[in-house]
Coordinates of C-alpha atoms in Angstrom, one line a residue:
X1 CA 4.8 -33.5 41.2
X2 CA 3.2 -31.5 43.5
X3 CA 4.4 -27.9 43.3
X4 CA 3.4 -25.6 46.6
X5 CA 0.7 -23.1 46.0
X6 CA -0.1 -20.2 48.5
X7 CA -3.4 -17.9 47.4
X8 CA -4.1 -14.6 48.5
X9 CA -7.6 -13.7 48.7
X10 CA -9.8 -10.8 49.8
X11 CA -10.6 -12.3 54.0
X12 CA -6.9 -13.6 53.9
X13 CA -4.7 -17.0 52.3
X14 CA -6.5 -20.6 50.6
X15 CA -3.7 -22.9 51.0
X16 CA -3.4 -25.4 48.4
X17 CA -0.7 -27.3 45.8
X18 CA -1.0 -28.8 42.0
X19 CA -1.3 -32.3 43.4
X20 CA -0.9 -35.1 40.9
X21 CA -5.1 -35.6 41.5
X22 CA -5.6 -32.2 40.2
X23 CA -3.2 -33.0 37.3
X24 CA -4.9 -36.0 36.0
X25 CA -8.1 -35.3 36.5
X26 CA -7.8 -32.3 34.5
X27 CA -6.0 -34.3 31.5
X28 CA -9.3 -36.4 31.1
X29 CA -11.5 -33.8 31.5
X30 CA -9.1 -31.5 28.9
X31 CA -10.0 -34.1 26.3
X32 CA -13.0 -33.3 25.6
X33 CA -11.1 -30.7 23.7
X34 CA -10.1 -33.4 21.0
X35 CA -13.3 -33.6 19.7
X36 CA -14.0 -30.5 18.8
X37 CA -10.5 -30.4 17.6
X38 CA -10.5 -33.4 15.5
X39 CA -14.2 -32.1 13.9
X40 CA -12.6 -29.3 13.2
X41 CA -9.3 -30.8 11.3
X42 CA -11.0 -33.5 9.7
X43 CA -14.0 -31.6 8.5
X44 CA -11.8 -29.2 6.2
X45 CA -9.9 -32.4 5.1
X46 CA -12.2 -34.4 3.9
X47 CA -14.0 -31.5 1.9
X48 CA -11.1 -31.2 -0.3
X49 CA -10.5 -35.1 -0.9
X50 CA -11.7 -35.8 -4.3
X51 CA -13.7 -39.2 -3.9
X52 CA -15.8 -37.7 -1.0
X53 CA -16.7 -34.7 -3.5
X54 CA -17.9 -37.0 -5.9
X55 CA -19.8 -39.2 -3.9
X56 CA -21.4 -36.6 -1.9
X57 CA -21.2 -32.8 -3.9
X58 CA -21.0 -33.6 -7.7
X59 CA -21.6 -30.8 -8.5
X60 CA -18.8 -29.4 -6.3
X61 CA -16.5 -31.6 -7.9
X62 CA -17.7 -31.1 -11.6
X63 CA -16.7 -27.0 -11.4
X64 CA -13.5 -28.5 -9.8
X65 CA -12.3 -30.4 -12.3
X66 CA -14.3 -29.2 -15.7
X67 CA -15.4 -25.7 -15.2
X68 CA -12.5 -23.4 -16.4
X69 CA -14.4 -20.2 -16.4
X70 CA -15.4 -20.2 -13.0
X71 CA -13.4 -17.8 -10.4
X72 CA -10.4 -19.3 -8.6
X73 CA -12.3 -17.9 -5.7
X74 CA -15.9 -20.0 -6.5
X75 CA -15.3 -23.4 -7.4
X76 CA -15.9 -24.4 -3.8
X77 CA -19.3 -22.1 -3.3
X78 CA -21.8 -24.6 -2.5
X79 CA -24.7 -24.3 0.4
X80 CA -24.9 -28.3 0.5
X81 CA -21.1 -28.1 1.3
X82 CA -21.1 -25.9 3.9
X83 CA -24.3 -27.2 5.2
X84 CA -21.9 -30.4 6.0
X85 CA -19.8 -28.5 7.7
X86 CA -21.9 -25.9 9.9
X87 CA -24.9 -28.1 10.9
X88 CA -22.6 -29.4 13.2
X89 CA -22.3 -26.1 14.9
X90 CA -26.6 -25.2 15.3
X91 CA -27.0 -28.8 16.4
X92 CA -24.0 -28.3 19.3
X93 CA -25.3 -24.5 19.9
X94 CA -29.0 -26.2 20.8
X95 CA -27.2 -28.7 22.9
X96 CA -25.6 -26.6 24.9
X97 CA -28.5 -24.4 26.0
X98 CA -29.5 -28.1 27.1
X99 CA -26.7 -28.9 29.2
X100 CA -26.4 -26.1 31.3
X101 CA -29.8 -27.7 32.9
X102 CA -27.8 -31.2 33.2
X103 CA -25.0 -29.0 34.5
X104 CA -26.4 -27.1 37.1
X105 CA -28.4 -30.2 38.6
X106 CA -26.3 -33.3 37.9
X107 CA -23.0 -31.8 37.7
X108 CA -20.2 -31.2 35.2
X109 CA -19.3 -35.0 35.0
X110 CA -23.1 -36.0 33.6
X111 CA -22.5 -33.6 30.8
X112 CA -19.2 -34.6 29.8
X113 CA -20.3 -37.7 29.8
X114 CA -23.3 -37.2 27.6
X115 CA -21.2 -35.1 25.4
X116 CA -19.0 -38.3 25.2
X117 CA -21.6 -40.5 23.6
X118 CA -23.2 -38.4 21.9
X119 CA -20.3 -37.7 19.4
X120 CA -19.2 -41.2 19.5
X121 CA -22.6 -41.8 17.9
X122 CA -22.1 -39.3 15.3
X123 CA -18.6 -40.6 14.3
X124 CA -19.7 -44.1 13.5
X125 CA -23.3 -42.6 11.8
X126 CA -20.3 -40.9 9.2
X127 CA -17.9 -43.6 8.9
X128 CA -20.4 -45.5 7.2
X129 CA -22.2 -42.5 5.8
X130 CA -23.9 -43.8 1.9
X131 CA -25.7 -40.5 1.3
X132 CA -25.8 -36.8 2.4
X133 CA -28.4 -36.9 4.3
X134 CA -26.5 -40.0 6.7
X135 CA -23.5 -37.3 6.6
X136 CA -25.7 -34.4 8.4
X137 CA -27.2 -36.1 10.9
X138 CA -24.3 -37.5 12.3
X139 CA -22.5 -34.6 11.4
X140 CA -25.7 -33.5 14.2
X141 CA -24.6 -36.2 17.1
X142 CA -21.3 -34.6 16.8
X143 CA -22.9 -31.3 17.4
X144 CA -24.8 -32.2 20.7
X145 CA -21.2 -33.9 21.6
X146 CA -19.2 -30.9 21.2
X147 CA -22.5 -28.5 22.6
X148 CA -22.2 -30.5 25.8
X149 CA -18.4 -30.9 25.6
X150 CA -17.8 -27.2 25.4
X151 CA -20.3 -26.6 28.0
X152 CA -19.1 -28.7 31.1
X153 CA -15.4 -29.2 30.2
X154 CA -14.0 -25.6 30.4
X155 CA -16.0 -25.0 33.7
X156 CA -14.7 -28.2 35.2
X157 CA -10.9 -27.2 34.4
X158 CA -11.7 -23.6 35.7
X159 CA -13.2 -25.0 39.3
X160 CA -10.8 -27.9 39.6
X161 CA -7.4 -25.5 39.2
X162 CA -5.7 -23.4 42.0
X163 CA -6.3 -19.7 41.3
X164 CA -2.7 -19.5 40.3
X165 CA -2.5 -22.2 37.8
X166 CA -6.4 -21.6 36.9
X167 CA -5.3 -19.9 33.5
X168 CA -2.6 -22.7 32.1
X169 CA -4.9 -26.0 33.2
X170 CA -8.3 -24.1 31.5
X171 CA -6.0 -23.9 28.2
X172 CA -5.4 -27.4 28.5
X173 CA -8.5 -27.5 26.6
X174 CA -7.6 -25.2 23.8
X175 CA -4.3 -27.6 24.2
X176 CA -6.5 -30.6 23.0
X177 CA -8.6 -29.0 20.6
X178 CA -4.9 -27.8 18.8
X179 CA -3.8 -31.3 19.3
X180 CA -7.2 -32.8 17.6
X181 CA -7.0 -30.9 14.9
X182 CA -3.1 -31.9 14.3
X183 CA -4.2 -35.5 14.6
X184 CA -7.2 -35.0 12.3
X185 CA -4.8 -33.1 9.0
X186 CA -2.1 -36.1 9.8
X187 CA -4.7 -38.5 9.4
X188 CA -6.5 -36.8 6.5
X189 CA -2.5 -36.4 4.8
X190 CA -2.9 -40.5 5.0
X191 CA -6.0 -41.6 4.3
X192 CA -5.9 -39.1 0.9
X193 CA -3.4 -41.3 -0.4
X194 CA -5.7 -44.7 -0.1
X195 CA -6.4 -46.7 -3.6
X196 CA -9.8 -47.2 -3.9
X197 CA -11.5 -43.7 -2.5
X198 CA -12.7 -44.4 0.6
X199 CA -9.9 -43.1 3.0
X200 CA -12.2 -40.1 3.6
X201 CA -14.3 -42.8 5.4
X202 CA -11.2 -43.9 8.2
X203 CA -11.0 -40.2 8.5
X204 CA -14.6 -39.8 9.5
X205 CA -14.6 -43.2 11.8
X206 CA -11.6 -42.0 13.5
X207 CA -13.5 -39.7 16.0
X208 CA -14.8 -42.5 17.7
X209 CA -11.2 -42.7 19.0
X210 CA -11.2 -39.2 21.2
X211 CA -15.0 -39.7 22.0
X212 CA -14.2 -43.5 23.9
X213 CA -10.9 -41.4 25.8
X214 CA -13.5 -38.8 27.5
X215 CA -16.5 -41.1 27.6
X216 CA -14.3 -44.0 29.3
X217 CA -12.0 -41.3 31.1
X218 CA -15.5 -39.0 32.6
X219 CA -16.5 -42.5 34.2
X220 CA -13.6 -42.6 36.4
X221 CA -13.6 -38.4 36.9
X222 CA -14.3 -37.1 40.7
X223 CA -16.9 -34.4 40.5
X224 CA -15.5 -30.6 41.7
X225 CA -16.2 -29.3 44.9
X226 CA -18.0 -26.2 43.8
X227 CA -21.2 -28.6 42.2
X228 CA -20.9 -31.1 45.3
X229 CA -21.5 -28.3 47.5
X230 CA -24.0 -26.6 45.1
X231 CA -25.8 -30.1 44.5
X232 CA -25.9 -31.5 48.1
X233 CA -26.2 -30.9 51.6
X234 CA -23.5 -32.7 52.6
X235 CA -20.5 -30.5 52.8
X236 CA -18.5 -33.4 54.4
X237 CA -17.9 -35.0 51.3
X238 CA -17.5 -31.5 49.6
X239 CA -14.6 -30.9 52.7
X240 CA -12.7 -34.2 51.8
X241 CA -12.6 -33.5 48.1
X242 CA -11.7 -30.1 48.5
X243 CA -8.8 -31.2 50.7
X244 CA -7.6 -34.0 48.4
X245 CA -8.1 -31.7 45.2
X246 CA -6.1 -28.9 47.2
X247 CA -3.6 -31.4 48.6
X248 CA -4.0 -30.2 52.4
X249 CA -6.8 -29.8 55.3
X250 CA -6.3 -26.6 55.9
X251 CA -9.4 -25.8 53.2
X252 CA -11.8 -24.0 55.6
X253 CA -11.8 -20.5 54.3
X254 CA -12.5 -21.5 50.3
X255 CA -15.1 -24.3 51.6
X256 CA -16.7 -21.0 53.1
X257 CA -16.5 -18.9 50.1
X258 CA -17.9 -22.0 48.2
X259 CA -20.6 -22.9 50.9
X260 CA -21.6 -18.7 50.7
X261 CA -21.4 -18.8 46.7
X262 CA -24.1 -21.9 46.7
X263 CA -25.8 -20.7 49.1
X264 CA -27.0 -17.8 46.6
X265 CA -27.1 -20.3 43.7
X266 CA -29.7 -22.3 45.1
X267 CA -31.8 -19.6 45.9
X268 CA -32.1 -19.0 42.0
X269 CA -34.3 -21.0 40.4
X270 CA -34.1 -19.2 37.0
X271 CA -30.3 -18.4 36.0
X272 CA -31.2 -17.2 32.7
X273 CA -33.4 -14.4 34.1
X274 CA -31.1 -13.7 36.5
X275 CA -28.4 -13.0 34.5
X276 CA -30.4 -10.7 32.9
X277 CA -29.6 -8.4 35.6
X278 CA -27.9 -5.0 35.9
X279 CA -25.6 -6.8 38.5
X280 CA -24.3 -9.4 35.9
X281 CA -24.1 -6.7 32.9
X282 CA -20.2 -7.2 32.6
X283 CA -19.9 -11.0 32.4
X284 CA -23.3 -11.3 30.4
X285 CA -21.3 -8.5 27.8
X286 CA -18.4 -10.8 27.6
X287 CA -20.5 -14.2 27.4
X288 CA -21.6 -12.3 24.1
X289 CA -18.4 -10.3 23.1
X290 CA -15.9 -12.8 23.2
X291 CA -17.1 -15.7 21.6
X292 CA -18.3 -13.5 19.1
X293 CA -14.8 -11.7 18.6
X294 CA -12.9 -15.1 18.6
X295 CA -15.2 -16.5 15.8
X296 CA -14.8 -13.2 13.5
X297 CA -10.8 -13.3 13.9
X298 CA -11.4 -15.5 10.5
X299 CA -9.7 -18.6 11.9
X300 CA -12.7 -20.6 10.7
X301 CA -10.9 -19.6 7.0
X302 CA -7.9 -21.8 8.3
X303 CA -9.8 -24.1 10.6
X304 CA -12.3 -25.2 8.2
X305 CA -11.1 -24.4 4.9
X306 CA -7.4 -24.7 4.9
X307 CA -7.3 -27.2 2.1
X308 CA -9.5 -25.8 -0.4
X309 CA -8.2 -22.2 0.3
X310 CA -4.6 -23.4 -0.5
X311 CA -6.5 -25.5 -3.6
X312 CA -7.5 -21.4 -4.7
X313 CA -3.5 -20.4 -4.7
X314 CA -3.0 -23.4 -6.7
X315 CA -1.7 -26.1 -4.6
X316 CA -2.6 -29.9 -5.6
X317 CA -4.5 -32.0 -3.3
X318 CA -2.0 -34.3 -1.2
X319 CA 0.5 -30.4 -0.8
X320 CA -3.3 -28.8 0.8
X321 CA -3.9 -31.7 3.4
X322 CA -0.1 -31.6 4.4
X323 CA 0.1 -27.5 3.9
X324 CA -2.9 -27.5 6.7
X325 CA -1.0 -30.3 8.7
X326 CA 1.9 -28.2 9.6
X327 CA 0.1 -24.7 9.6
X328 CA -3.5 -25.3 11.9
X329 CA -1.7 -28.9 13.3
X330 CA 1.5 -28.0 14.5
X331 CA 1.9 -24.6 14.8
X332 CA -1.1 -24.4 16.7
X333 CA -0.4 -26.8 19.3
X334 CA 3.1 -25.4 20.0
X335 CA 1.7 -21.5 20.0
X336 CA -1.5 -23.1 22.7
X337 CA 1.3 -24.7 24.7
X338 CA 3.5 -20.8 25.0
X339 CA 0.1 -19.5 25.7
X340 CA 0.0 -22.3 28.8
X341 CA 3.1 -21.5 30.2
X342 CA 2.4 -17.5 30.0
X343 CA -1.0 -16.7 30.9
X344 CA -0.4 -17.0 34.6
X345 CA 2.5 -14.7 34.3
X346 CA 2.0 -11.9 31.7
X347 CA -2.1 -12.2 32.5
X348 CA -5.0 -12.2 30.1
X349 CA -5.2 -8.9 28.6
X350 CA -1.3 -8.9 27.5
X351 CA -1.7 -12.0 25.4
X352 CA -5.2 -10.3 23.9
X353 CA -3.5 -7.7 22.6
X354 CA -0.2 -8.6 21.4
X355 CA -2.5 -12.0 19.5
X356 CA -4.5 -8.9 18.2
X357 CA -1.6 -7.2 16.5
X358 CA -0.1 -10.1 15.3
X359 CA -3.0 -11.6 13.4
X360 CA -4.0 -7.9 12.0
X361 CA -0.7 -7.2 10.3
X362 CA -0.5 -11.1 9.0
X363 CA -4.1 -10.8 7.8
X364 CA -3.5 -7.6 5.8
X365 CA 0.0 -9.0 4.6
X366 CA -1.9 -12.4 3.1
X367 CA -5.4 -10.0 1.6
X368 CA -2.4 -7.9 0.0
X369 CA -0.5 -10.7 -1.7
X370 CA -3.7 -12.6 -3.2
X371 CA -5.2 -9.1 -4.1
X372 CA -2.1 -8.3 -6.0
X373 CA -0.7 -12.2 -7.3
X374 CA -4.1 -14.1 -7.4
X375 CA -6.4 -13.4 -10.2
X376 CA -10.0 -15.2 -11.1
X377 CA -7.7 -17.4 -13.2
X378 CA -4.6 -19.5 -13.1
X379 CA -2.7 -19.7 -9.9
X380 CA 0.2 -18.4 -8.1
X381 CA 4.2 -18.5 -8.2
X382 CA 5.2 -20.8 -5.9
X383 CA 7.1 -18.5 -4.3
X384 CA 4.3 -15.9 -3.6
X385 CA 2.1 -19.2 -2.6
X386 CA 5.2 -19.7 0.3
X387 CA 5.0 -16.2 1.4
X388 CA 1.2 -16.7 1.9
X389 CA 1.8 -19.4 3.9
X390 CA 4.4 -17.6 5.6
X391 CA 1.8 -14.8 6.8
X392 CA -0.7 -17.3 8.1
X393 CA 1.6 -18.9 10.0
X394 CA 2.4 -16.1 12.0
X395 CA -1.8 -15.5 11.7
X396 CA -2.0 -19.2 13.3
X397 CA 0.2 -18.6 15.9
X398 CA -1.1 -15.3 16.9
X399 CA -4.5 -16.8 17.3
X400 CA -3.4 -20.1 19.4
X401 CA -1.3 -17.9 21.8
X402 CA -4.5 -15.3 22.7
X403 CA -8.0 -15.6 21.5
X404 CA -7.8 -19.5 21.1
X405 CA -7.1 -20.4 24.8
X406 CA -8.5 -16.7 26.1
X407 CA -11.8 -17.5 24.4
X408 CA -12.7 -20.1 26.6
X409 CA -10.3 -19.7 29.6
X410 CA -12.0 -16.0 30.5
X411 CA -15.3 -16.5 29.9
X412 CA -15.5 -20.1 32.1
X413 CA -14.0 -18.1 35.1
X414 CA -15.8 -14.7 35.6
X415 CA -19.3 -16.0 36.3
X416 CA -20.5 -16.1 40.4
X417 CA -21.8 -19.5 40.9
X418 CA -25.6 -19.0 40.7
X419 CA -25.2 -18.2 37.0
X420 CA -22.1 -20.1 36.2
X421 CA -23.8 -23.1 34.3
X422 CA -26.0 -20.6 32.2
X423 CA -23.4 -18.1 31.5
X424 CA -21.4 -20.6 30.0
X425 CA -24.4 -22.2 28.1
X426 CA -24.7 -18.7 26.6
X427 CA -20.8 -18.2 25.8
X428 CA -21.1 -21.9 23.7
X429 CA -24.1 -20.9 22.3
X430 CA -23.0 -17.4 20.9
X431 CA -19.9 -19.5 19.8
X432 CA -21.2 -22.1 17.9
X433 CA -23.7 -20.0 16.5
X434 CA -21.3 -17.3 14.6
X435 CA -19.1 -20.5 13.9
X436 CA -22.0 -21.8 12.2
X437 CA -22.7 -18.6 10.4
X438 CA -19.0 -17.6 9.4
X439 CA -19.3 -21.3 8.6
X440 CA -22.3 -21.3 6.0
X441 CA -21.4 -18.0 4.5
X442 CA -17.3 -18.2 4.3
X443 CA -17.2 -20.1 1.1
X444 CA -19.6 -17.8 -0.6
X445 CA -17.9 -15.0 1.2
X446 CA -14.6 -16.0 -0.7
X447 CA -16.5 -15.9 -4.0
X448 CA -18.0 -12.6 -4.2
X449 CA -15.4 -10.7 -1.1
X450 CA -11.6 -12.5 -3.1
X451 CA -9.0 -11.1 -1.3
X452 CA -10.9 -8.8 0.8
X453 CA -12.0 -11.4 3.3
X454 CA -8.8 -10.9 4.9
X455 CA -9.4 -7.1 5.2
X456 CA -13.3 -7.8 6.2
X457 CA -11.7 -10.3 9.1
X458 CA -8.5 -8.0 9.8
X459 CA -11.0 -4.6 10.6
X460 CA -12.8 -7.2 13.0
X461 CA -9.5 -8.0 14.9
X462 CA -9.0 -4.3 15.6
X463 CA -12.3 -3.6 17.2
X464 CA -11.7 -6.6 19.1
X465 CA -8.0 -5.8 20.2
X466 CA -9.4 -2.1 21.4
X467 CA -12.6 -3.7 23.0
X468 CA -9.9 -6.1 25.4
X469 CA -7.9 -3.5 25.9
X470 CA -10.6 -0.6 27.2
X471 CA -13.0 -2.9 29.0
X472 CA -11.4 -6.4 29.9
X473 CA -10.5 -6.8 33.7
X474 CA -7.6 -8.9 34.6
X475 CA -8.5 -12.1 35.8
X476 CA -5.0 -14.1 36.7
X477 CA -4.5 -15.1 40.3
X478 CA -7.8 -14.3 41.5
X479 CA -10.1 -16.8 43.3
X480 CA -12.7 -17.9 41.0
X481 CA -15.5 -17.2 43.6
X482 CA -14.2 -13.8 44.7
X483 CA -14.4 -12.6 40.9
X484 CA -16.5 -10.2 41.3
X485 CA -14.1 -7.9 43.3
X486 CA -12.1 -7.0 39.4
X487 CA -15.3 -5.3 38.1
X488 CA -15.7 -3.5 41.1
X489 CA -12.3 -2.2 40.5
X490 CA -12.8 -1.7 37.0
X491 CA -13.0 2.4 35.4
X492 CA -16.3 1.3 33.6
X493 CA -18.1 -1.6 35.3
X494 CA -17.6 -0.2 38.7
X495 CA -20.4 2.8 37.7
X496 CA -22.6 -0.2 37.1
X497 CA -21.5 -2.7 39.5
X498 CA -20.1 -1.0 42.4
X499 CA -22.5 -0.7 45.3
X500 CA -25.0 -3.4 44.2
X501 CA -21.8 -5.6 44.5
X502 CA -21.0 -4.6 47.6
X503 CA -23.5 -6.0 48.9
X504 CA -23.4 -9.3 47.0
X505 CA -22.8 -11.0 50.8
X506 CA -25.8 -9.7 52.0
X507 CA -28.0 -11.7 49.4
X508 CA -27.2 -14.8 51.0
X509 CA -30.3 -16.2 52.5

């Protein structure tokens, strides 16, 4: 189980092995992935399931079923409807400007924690949800869950790993989120077929099930080395969990580089501001950039909407639920898991661009066929429907295998330690923000856009593919607290990093 690890870094070798404490402390703390995951799956589900319509959007369900002049590409265009769905995503976006306080001063284990409860809250609150207004504010608790979940989880697996393994156990929470959102269309592909309408309700309840695993699992969790050292003066007990995380007492040189790196961090007592800085310009560009990018791939048309867009090309409702079962369940948990066993090897930017390619030819393949087989009325052949499926299958996979994983793996690892906690506050909130928005808008996006929603998405994944490719460092292999040496290195970011982090070592008080 434990597989030998030798690091070079910029003063000389950490020494250090995947030891078996590393591995399941990582799984735990990965699980915070299911519930944004499961939200995710289950949240598309249940919007397409008939008795929740009509208990909860009328008049959703009246142009459904009665309304045969409306556009194939309207009958789902309803605020209240999305407003289910994205207040979620401004309640978690607050939250997580929230936790990087609890972050930075309690540690990464007091936020998963809270993260925990919080959605477990919000999953019962909806399970026994008897008006809209119930629905949103627990559809709320699940937001300040998945706000302080998305916060503390990825920086925890990013600090925990050995450099060399750092990318493949920081996916292990895109792993989770592709896993909750299989186990959320499998459930929803069940609880559809329930006499009596309220199956949508099980589907709801059932995120109390991932919310007890981190809540009861983050109990038991050893805090990381980096916020012992950066939270207390005794680097003794940093030194003993830094040797049993590493798996050997030979740990002095990182304990330095971490004792150096919290030195500076405590000598900050406003990260926001500080990141302001010319110093911190690249990382606080791709805290924006690449949450951004990742949310205007147009996966949030799969993610969210799976069902009711395949409901547009004229599948029934049980064919939807298991349609987005195999495609955003499946798929994407096998694609995440290629992405985990390459990211060390063929680094960051490789996967970035050939995940860019992929989804821009699939998305242009898919805006194509409905433009030319999918009028206002009527549906399509079942065998243009197939070949639609076909396209976003290989748009699924493209995403899970790059900006998925790469979307929270990069951003969680380029930030010093002084602004770690804030810059990943900022790369949640820019997240959950343009999810909220692509969120809010995408149905009524899809009413007025049709087909060319795939084009609008597809010209995004271009700039995005060229943005990587011109100014995206490579990250893999390099010690998390020595990140600072790739921009220096960098064609661009060295003319505005270079000398003022040369003398990064000097700050230290």
């Amino acid at each position: 189980m434990a597989v030998g690890l030798s690091i070079t870094s910029e003063g000389g070798q950490y020494n250090g092995k995947m030891t078996r404490f590393v591995v399941l402390s990582c799984v735990v703390a990965a699980t915070g992935g299911l519930l944004f995951g499961y939200d995710i799956g289950v949240s598309g589900g249940v919007t397409s399931m008939e008795p929740f319509l009509k208990k909860f959007f009328p008049e959703v369900y009246s142009k459904m079923k009665e309304d045969t002049e409306i556009s194939n590409y309207c009958k789902f265009d309803s605020q209240l409807l999305t407003s289910f769905t994205s207040s979620l995503y401004i309640a978690g976006l607050v939250a997580s400007l929230f936790a990087s306080s609890i972050t930075r001063a309690f540690g990464r284990k007091s936020s998963i924690l809270v993260g925990g409860a919080a959605f477990l809250a919000g999953s019962a609150l909806n399970g026994a949800a008897f008006n809209v207004y119930m629905l949103i504010f627990g559809r709320i608790l699940l937001g300040i869950g998945v706000g302080f979940a998305n916060q503390s989880v990825p920086l925890y697996l990013s600090e925990m790993a050995p450099p060399n393994y750092r990318g493949a156990t920081n996916i292990g929470f895109q792993l989770f989120v592709s896993i909750g959102v299989l186990s959320a269309n499998l459930i929803n592909f069940g609880t559809e077929k329930i006499k009596g309408g309220w199956g949508w309700r099980i589907s709801l309840a059932m995120a109390a099930l991932p919310a007890s695993l981190l809540t009861i699992g983050a109990l038991f969790l050893p805090e990381t080395p980096n916020s012992l050292i950066q939270n207390s003066k005794d680097h003794e007990k940093a030194k003993l969990m830094l040797q049993r995380v590493r798996g050997t007492d030979d740990v002095q040189m990182e304990l330095d580089d971490l004792i150096r790196a919290s030195a500076i961090s405590k000598s900050i007592n406003h990260p926001f501001k500080k990141i302001m800085q010319k110093k911190y310009r690249p990382q606080l560009m791709m805290a924006i950039a690449i949450p951004f990018f990742q949310q205007v791939t147009g996966i949030n048309v799969i993610s969210f909407y799976a069902p009711l867009l395949f409901r547009t090309i004229g599948f029934g409702e049980s064919a939807s639920l298991l349609s987005s079962f195999i495609i955003a369940g499946v798929l994407g948990t096998c694609a995440t898991f290629i992405s985990m066993l390459l990211v060390d090897k063929l680094g960051r930017r490789a996967l970035f661009t050939i995940g860019g390619i992929q989804m821009f030819l699939s998305q242009a393949m898919v805006g194509g066929l409905m433009a030319a087989k999918l009028g206002d009325y009527g549906g399509m052949s079942k065998g243009y429907a197939s070949l639609v499926i076909f396209f976003i299958c290989i748009y699924v996979s493209g995403f899970a295998w790059s900006w998925g994983p790469l979307g929270w793996l990069v951003p969680s690892e380029i930030f010093p330690l002084e602004i770690r906690s804030a810059g990943q506050s900022i790369t949640v909130a820019v997240s959950l923000l343009f999810t909220f928005m692509v969120a809010q808008t995408f149905l009524a996006m899809l009413c007025h856009f049709k087909y060319g929603i795939f084009f609008f998405f597809g010209g995004w994944v271009v700039v995005m593919t060229g943005f990587v490719f011109l100014l995206l460092p490579e990250t893999k292999n390099m010690p998390i607290e020595q990140m600072d040496r790739v921009w220096r290195e960098h064609w661009f970011w060295k003319r505005i990093v270079g000398e003022l982090n040369e003398d990064r070592k000097m700050e230290v008080p």
